[in-house]
C-alpha cells in the first residue's frame, strides 16, 4: 500500500559516492537530466574539495563574486570582494566609500582577537565559594588550556584569562567559566572548544559539580571592531540629507523594529565579505545581533551624528570573529583569492576592513532612504537585469531599462517586447 511512498530514510547515504547520492536525490525529487547536470557543475570549487568540506554533497551552487571599489581604510586603498545575491549592495558600498574619501576615508580599529569559551557547571551547592576556588586555580586552568595549542601560544596567542559567573537559571544556580583566548589569525572556535573541553574535568574536580556544555560563545564581545568616518555635507547633497540620515539613525535607536532593518543593512556588507572570504558568517550574524541587544534592548550597531560644521559623522561597533588561517578560508580556492585581492595581513586587519564595509553599507542605505528612497536604485538594476535576460546587449540594455522605467512597466514580457522593437527598428 505504501510501496510508492518516497522516503528520505536512506541508511548509509553519506557513504555513497557523490554520483550515487545525486541519483537518489534525482529519483526522490524527479530532477531532470538538465537539473542534474547543472548541480554537477562545480565551477571553481573542485568536487573533491566540496566533498570534504561538508557531508552528503551532491553538487555546488555559484553566487556572483564582485568587488566593491573606492575603499580608503586607515589611509590604504582596498578592493573589497563581495559575494551576495542581492542587487545594489556592491554598487551602494562602492558609492558610499567614494563619499567618505574626500574626508580621509574610513578609519577602523579592531581589538585583540579574544574569543570566549564557556564551561557550564551544575549541581554546585556553594557556587559563590566555588567561584573563588576556580579563580584561585586560574593559572593551572590556563596552563591546561594552553597545552592544547602550543602553536597558538608560540604565536603570542592562547588562553589569557579566566572569569567565573554565577548564573540564576530556570534550573537553579549554575557556575559558568569563561576562558578568554587570544586566537590570533584564526576565527578560533575550534581552538577555544578544545581548550574548554580540556579544562572541564579539572573544573569538575575543583567544584564537585557536573560539567555539561563546553563551547565557544558567539557573543564575541571581547573581539570588537570599531569603524568611523566623516562625510562632508556638500558631498552628501546638503545639510538636509545629513539631517535625514541622523533622523534615520535616531529612529533605529528608538525602535527595535527599525533597528533590525538598520542592522540588516550593515550585515549586507559584512556578510558579503564574509562569504567571499569563506568565514563562518552565522557566527558573525549571531554575535552582531546579540551585541546589538546586550543591554536588554535591541539597538543599532552604528551611530550617525551631525558635527559642529554640519557634516555627517558616523561610527560602528560590533564583534568581528573572522580568520585568515584554518577552516574554509584556507580550503576554498576562491576564498584564498579573495584574501589576496584584499591584501590583508592579519585577521585583525580583515576585521577592520569588514567593519568599514559595514559602516559604508549602512551609510549608503540611510542616504538612499533619507532621499530618493531605496526602490529607485533597486528598480534601475532590476530593469537592467530584465533587459539583459530579454537578450539586450551593449547600449540596448540602458535603452530598454529606461523605457520600462519611463512607462512604469518593469516586467520581463515588456523587456522582451522592447528588445524586439529596438532590434527590428535597427534592422529596418
Ligand atoms: C536592504 O537589503 C537593506 C536596507 O533595508 C537597510 C536599511 O533599511 O537601512 C535598505
XYZ file of N, CA, C and O and ligand atoms in Angstrom, residues 86 258 261-262 264-265 268 362 365-366 369 374 378, ligand 1:
62
model
N 21.973 39.788 -3.604
C 21.074 40.948 -3.652
C 21.644 42.057 -4.547
O 22.801 42.459 -4.372
N 12.842 49.077 13.629
C 13.690 49.760 12.642
C 15.158 49.324 12.818
O 15.881 49.153 11.841
N 16.244 46.362 10.803
C 16.452 46.626 9.370
C 17.728 47.434 9.157
O 18.472 47.207 8.203
N 17.954 48.385 10.054
C 19.172 49.196 10.030
C 20.397 48.255 10.095
O 21.313 48.346 9.262
N 20.414 45.083 9.446
C 20.425 44.202 8.271
C 21.214 44.872 7.149
O 21.967 44.223 6.423
N 21.046 46.183 7.029
C 21.794 46.917 6.004
C 23.299 46.833 6.254
O 24.085 46.677 5.322
N 24.483 43.416 5.271
C 24.583 43.214 3.814
C 26.045 43.279 3.387
O 26.531 42.448 2.615
N 25.875 50.835 5.561
C 24.847 51.489 6.368
C 24.634 52.926 5.874
O 23.503 53.386 5.694
N 22.683 52.953 2.600
C 21.252 52.677 2.781
C 20.542 53.889 3.373
O 19.488 54.301 2.880
N 21.133 54.490 4.414
C 20.455 55.608 5.077
C 20.378 56.822 4.152
O 19.379 57.542 4.153
N 17.600 56.062 1.746
C 16.295 56.107 2.428
C 15.890 57.533 2.768
O 14.714 57.880 2.713
N 14.729 53.707 -1.392
C 15.596 52.596 -1.775
C 15.151 51.968 -3.098
O 15.938 51.344 -3.794
N 17.136 50.066 -6.779
C 16.777 48.661 -6.980
C 16.075 48.501 -8.321
O 16.342 47.563 -9.063
C 18.061 46.182 2.219
O 18.749 44.993 1.924
C 18.734 46.907 3.381
C 18.003 48.168 3.855
O 16.660 47.843 4.181
C 18.755 48.674 5.049
C 18.076 49.817 5.760
O 16.830 49.943 5.688
O 18.797 50.563 6.448
C 17.943 49.187 2.759
